[in-house]
Short mmCIF file of C-alpha atoms and ligand atoms in Angstrom, two decimals:
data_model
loop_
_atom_site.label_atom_id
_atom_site.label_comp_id
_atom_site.label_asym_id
_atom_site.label_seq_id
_atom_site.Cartn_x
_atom_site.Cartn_y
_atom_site.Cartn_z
CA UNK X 1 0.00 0.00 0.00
CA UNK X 2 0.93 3.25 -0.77
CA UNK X 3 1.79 6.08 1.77
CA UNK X 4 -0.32 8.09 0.36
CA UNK X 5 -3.78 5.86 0.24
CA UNK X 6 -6.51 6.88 2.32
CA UNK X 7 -7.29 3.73 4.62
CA UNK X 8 -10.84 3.18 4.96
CA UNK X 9 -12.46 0.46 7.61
CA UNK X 10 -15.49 -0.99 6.88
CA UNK X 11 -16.87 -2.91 10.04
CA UNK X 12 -18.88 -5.84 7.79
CA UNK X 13 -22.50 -7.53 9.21
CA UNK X 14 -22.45 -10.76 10.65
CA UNK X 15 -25.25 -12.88 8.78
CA UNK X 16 -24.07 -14.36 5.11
CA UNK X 17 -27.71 -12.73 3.89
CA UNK X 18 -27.32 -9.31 4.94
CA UNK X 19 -23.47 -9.14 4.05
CA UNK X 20 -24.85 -9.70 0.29
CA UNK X 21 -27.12 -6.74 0.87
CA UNK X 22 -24.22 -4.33 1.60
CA UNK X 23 -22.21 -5.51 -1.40
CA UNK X 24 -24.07 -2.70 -3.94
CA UNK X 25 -22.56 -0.34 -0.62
CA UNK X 26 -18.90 -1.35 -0.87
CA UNK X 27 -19.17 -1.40 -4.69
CA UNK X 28 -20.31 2.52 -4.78
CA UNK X 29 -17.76 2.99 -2.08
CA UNK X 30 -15.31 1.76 -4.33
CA UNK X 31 -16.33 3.96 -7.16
CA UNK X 32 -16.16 6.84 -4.95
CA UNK X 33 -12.98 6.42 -3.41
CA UNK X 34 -11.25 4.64 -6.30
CA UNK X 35 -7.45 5.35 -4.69
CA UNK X 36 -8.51 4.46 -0.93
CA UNK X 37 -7.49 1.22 0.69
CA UNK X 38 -10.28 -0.51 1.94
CA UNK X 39 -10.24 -3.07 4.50
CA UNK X 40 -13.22 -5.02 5.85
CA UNK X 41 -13.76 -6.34 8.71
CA UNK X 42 -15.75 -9.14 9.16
CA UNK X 43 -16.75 -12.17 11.38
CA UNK X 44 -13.77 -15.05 10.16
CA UNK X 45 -17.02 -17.35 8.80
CA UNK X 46 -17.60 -14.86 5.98
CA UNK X 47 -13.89 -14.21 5.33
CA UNK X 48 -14.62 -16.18 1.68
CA UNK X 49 -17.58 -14.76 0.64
CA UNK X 50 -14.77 -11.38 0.13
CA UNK X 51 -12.40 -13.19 -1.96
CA UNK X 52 -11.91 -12.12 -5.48
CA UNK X 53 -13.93 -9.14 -4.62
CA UNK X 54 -13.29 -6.28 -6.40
CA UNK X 55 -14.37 -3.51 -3.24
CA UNK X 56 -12.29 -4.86 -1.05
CA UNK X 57 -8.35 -4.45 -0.95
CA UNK X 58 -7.71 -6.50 2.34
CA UNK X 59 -9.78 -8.05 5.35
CA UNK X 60 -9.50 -8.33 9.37
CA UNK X 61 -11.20 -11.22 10.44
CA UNK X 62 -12.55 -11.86 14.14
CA UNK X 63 -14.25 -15.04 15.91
CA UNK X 64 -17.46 -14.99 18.29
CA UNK X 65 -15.43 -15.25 21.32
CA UNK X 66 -13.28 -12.38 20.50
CA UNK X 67 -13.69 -9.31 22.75
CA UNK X 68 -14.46 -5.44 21.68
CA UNK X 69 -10.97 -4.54 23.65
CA UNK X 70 -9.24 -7.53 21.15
CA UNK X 71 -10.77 -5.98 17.79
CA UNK X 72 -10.01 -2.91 19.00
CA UNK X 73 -6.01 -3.95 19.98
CA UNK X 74 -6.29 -5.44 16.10
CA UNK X 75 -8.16 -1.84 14.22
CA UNK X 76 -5.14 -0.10 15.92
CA UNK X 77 -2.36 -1.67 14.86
CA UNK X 78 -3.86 -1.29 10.71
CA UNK X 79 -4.69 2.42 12.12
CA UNK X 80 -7.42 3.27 9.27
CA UNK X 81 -8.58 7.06 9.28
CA UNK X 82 -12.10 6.41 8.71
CA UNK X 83 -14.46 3.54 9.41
CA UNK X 84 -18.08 3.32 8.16
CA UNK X 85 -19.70 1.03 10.82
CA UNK X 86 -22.65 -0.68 9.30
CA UNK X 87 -24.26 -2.81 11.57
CA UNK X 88 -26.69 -1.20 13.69
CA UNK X 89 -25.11 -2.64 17.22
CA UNK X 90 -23.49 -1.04 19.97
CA UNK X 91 -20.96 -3.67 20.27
CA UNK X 92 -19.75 -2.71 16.27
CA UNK X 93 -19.12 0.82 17.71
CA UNK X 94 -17.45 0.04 20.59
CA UNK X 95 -14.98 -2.14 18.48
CA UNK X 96 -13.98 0.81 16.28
CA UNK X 97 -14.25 3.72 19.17
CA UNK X 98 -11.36 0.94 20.69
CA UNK X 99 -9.84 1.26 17.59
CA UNK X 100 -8.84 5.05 18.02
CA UNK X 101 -10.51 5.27 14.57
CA UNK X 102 -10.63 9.32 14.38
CA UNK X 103 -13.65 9.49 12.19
CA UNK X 104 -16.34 6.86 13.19
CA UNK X 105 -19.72 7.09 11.25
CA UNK X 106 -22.67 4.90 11.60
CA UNK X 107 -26.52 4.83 12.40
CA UNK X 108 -27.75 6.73 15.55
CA UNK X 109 -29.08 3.86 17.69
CA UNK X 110 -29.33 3.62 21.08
CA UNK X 111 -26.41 2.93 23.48
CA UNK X 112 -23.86 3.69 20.66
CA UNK X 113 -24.29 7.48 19.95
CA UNK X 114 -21.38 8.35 22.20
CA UNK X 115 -18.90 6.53 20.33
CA UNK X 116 -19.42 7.82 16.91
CA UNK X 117 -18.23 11.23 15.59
CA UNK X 118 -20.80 11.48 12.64
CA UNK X 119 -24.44 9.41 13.26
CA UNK X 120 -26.59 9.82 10.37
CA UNK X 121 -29.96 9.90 11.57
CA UNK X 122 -32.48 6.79 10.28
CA UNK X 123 -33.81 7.41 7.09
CA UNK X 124 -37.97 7.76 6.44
CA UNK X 125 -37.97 5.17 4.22
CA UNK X 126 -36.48 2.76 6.63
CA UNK X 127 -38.89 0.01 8.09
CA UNK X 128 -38.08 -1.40 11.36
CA UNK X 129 -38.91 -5.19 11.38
CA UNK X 130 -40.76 -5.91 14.69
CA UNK X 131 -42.24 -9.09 15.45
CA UNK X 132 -45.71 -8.39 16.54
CA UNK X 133 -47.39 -9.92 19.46
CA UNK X 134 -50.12 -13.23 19.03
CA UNK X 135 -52.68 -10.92 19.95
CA UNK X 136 -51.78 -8.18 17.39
CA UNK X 137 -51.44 -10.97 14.43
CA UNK X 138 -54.99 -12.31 15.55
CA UNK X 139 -56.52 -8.58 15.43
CA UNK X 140 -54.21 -7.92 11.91
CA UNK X 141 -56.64 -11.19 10.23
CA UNK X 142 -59.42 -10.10 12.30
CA UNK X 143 -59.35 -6.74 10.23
CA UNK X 144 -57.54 -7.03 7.27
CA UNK X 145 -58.28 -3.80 5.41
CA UNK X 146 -56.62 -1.90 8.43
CA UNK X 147 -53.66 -4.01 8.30
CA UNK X 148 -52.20 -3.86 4.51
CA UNK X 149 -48.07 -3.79 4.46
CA UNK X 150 -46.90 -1.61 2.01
CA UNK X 151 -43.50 0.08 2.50
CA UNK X 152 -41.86 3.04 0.92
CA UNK X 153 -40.33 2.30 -2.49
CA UNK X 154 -36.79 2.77 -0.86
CA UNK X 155 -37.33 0.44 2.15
CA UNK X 156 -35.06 -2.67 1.05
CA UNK X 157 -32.26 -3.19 3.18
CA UNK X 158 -29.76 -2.25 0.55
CA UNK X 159 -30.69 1.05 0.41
CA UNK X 160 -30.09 1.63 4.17
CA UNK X 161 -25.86 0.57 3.49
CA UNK X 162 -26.00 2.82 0.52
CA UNK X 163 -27.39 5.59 2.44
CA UNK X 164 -24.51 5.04 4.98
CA UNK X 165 -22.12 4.83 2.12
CA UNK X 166 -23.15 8.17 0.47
CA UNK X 167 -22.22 9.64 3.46
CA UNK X 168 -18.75 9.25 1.74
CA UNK X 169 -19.09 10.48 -1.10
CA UNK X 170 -21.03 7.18 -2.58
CA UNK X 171 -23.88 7.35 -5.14
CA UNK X 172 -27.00 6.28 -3.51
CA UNK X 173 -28.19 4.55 -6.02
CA UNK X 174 -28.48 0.74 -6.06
CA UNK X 175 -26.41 -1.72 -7.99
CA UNK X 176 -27.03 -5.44 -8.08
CA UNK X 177 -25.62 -7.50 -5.29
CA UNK X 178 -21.91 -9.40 -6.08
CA UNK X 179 -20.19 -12.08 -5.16
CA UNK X 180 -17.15 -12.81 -7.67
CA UNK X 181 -16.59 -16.29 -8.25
CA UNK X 182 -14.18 -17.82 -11.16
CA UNK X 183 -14.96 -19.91 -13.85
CA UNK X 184 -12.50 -22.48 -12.56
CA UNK X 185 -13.69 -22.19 -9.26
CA UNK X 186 -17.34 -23.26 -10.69
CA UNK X 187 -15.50 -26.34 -12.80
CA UNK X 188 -14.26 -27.64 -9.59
CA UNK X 189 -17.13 -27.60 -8.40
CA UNK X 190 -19.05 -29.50 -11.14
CA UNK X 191 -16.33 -32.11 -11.30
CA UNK X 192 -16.33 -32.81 -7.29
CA UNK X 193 -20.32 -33.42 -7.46
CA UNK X 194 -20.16 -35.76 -10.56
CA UNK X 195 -20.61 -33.30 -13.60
CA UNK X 196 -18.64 -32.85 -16.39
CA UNK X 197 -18.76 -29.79 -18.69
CA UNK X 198 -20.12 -30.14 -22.31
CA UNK X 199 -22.51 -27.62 -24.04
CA UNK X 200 -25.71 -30.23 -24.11
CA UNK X 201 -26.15 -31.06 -20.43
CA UNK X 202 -29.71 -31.38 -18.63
CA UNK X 203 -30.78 -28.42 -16.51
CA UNK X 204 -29.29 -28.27 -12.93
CA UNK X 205 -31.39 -26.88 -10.22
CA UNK X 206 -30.90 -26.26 -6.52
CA UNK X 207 -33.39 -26.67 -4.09
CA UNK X 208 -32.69 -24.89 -0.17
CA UNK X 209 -35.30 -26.30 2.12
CA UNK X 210 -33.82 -25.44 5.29
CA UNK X 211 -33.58 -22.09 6.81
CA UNK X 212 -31.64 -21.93 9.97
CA UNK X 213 -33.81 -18.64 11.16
CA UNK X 214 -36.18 -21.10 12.23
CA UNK X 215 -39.96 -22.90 11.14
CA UNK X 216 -41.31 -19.93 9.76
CA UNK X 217 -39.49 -19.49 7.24
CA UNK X 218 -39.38 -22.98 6.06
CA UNK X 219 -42.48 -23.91 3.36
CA UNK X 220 -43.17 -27.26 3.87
CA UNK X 221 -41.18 -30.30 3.18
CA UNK X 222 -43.73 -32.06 1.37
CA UNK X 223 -44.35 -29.26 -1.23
CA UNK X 224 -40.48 -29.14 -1.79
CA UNK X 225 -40.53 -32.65 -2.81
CA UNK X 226 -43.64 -32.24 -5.06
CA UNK X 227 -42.21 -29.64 -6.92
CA UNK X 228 -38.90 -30.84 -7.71
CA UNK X 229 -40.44 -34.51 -9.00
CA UNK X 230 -42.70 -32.47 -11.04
CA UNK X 231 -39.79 -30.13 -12.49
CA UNK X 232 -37.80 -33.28 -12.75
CA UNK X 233 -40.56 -35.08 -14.40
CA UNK X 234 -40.80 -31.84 -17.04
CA UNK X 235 -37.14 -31.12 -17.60
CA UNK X 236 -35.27 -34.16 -16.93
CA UNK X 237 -33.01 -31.84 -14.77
CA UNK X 238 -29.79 -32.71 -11.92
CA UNK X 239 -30.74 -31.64 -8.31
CA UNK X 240 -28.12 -31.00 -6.04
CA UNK X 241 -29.96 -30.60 -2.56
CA UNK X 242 -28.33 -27.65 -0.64
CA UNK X 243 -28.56 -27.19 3.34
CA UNK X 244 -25.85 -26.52 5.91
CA UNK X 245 -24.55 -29.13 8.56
CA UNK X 246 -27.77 -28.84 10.56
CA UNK X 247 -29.91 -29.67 7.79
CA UNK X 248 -27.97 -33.19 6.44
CA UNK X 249 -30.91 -34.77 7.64
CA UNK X 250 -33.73 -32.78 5.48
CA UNK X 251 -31.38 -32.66 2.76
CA UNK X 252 -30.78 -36.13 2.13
CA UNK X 253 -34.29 -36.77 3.24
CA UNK X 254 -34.92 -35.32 0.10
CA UNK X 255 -32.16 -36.36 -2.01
CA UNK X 256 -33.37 -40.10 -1.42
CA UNK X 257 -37.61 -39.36 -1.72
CA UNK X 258 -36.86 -38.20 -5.41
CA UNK X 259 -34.04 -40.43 -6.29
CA UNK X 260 -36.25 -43.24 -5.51
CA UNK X 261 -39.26 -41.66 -7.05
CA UNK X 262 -36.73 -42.08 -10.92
CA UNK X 263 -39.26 -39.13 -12.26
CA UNK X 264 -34.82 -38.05 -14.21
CA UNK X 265 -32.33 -39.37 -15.35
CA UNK X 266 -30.53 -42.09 -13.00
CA UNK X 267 -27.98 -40.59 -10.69
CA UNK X 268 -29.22 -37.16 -11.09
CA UNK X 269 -29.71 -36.00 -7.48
CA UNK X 270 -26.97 -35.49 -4.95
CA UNK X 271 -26.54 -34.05 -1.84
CA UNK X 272 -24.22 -31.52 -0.92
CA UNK X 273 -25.64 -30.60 2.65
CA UNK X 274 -22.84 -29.77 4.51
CA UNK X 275 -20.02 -30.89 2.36
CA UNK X 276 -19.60 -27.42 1.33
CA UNK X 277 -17.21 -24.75 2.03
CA UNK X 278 -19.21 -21.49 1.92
CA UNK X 279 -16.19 -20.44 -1.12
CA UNK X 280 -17.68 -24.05 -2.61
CA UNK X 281 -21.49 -23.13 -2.13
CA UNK X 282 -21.03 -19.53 -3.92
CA UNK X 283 -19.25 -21.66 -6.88
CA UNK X 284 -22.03 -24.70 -6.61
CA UNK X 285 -24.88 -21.95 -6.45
CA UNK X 286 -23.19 -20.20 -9.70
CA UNK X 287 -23.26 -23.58 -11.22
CA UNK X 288 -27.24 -23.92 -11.39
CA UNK X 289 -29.33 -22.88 -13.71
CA UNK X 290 -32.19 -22.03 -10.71
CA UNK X 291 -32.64 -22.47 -6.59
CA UNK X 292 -35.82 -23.04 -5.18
CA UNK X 293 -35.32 -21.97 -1.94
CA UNK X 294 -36.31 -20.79 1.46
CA UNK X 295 -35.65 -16.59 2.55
CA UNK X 296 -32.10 -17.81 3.51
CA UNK X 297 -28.48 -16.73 3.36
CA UNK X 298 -28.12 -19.06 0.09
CA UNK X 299 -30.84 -17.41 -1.31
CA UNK X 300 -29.22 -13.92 -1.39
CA UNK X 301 -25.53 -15.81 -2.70
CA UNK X 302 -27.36 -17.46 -5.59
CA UNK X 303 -28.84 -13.88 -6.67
CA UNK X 304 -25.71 -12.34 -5.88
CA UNK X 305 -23.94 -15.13 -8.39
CA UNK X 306 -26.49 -14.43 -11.00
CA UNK X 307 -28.43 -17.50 -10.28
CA UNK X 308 -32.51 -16.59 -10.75
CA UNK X 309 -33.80 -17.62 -7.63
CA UNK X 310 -37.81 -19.24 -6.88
CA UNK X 311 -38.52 -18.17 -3.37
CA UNK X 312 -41.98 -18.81 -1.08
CA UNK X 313 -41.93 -15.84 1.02
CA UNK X 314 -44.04 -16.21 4.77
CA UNK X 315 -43.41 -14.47 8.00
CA UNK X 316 -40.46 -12.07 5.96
CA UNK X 317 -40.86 -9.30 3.22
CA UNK X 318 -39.66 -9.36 -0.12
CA UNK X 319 -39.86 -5.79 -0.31
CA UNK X 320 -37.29 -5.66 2.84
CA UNK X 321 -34.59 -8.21 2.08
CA UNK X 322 -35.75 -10.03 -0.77
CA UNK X 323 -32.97 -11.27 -3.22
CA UNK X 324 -30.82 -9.28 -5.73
CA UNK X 325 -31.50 -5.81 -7.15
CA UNK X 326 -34.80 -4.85 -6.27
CA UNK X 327 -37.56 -5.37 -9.56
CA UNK X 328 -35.19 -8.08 -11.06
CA UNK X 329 -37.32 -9.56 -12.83
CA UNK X 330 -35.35 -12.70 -13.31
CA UNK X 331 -36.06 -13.79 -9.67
CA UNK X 332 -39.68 -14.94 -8.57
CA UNK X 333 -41.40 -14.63 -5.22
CA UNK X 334 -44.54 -16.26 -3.75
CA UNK X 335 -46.66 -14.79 -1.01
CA UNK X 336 -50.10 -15.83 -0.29
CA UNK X 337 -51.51 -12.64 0.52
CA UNK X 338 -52.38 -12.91 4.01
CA UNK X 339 -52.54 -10.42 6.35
CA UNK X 340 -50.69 -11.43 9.22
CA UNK X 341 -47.27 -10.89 7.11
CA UNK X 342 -44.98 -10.34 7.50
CA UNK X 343 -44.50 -10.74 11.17
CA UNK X 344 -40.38 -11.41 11.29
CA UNK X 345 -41.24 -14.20 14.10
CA UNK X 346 -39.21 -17.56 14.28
CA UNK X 347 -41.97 -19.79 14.77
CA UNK X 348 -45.62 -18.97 13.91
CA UNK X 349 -47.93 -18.84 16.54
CA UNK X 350 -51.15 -19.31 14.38
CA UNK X 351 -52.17 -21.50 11.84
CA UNK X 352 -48.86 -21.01 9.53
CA UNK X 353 -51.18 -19.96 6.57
CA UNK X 354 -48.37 -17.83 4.84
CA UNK X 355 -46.84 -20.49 3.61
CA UNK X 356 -49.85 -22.99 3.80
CA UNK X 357 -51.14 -21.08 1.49
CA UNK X 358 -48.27 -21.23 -1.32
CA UNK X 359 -49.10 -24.51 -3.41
CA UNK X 360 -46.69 -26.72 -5.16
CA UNK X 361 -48.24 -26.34 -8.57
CA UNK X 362 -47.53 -22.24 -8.41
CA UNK X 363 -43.64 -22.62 -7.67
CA UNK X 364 -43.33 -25.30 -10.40
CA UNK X 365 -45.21 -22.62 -12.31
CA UNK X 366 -42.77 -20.42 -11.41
CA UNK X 367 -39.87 -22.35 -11.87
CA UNK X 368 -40.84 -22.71 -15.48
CA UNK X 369 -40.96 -19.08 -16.20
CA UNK X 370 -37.41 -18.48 -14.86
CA UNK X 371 -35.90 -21.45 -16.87
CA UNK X 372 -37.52 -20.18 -19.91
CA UNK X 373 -36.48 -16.58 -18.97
CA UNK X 374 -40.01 -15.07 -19.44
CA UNK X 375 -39.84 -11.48 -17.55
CA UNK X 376 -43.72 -11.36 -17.46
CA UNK X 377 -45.06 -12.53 -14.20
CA UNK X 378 -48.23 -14.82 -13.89
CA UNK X 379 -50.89 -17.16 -11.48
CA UNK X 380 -50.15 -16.01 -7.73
CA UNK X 381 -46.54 -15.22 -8.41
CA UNK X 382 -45.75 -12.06 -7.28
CA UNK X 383 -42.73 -9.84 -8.30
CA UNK X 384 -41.59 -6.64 -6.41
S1 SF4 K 1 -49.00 -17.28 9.20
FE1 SF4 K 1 -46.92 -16.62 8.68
S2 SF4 K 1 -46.99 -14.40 8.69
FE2 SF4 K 1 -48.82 -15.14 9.78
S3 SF4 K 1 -48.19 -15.19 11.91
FE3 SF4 K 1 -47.77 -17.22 11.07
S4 SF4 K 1 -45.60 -17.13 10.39
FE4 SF4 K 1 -46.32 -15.03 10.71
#
């Protein structure tokens, strides 16, 4: 690094999913401050997701267990001049106020004011995502008409790191999400899980039926299973079964049901729950031609890849941290229009008809679409 460079720190989020939606951020950064060195730090679990990527010149990495006065001991010995702090937590600020960072700027929150020099104050457009009480879901379907979700246009997660960004210099406006990943990288890939390369090769989807927030997010099992036979059964295509450690089980649940149901090609399903590094997922996810998936952290790689993505969306908004650049309209998203969502919760304390109400027939509708790259939504689907 030069003398001269400006050293910027950026202190990264901690969820694979949201540090997606800050790429477009760190891209515009990088356009603004073309000459800067930009270092990011980030938890040591996402440390691969940054490799190859063209905002960022070098990374600190910490662990879970590491304290604010260790990070801190670490920011001071790169001594950056700036750091743009963009998770909303009081611990993120503490980390670069230990730093000795001179100029510290990140959301006003509470408990963390005090240890910035510049807090940009929340935005209009931004929508806080509160999980509502049983009693206020019940009274939301009890009156429906009073309860309609519609956010500001601007609302999407991304835009609140590229207002943080701008305060830099950055344009606000969006780009889509990115996550570089090498043609080699993607052969590897192939080869490990049994593919070779060759211009006239079947169609190979992913399918994410996990989703480690927890049950609500998950559409059922069953309806994952029914939609990739029928897919299958239509476009004699290769599923590789995606999931992390956690969800072996449901994965190659799965894998076997449609193996043994022989609606393809013999040995076209495999499992890859947990056998992935996350640098191996970005390149397995860039390999498909489509995920069906849960709201998930793969979800927002696959987009970010340039994977289209088929997504039932239940207790979250696609209008808040939905997939790629918002009004893509390679991706698809299913809601079933009810009024209790989005509600954020983990589990569903009703009758879980967000997702209930989300049939197989519509994603393999949907699926369809996206593999024959029609822009113009149809049925239930509904883009954003
Ligand atoms: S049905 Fe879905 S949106 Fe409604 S309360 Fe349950 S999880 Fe939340």
């Amino acid at each position: 690094m030069k003398p001269s460079e400006e050293k910027l720190l950026v202190r990264g989020v901690n969820w694979l999913g949201d540090a997606i939606m800050t790429t477009p951020a760190l891209l515009r950064l990088r356009e603004a401050r073309p000459q800067a060195h930009i270092t990011l730090l980030t938890p040591a679990k996402l440390a691969d997701l940054w490799r190859h990527h063209p905002a960022i010149d070098s990374l600190l990495t910490f662990q879970d267990p590491d304290s604010p006065f260790a990070i801190g001991r670490r920011l001071r010995r790169a001594s950056p001049s700036i750091a743009l702090i963009l998770p909303n937590s009081p611990r993120s600020a503490l980390e670069v106020f230990l730093g000795h960072i001179p100029h510290r700027i990140g959301y006003a929150r509470p408990w963390r004011n005090f240890l910035l020099t510049q807090r940009v104050p929340p935005h209009p457009d931004e929508v806080r995502m509160r999980k509502p009480s049983r009693r206020e879901i019940l009274r939301r379907i009890a009156h429906p008409a009073r309860a309609g979700f519609s956010p500001p246009p601007r609302a999407h997660q991304l835009y609140q790191y590229l207002r943080l960004a701008a305060t830099l210099g950055a344009k606000a406006e969006p780009l889509p999400p990115l996550i570089a990943v090498t043609v080699p990288e993607v052969e590897a890939v192939r080869l490990r899980f049994g593919l070779t390369s060759g211009a006239a090769r079947p169609p190979l989807l992913g399918l994410n039926a996990g989703a480690e927030y927890g049950p609500a997010k998950r559409w059922p099992r069953d309806r994952f299973v029914a939609a990739a036979m029928e897919l299958q059964r239509r476009t004699q295509c290769h599923w590789w079964i995606f999931g992390a450690k956690t969800d072996e089980p449901l994965a190659s649940g799965i894998a076997s049901e449609l193996a043994s149901a022989k609606t393809g090609p013999p040995d076209s399903v495999r499992c890859l729950a947990g056998q992935t590094s996350l640098r191996e997922l970005c390149a397995a996810l860039k390999a498909c031609d489509l995920l069906l998936t849960n709201d998930t952290g793969p979800m927002h790689v696959a987009a970010a890849v340039g994977t289209p993505v088929v997504v039932p969306f239940g207790s979250t908004s696609p209008e808040l941290t939905g997939p790629g650049f918002p009004g893509d309209p390679q991706h698809r998203f299913l809601q079933a229009g009810v009024s209790c969502s989005p509600c954020f919760r983990r589990e569903c304390p009703i009758d879980f008809r967000c997702m209930h109400g989300i049939g197989s027939e519509a994603i393999v509708a949907a699926a369809m679409q996206a593999l024959r790259g029609d822009t113009q939504a149809a049925g239930t689907l509904r883009p954003w």
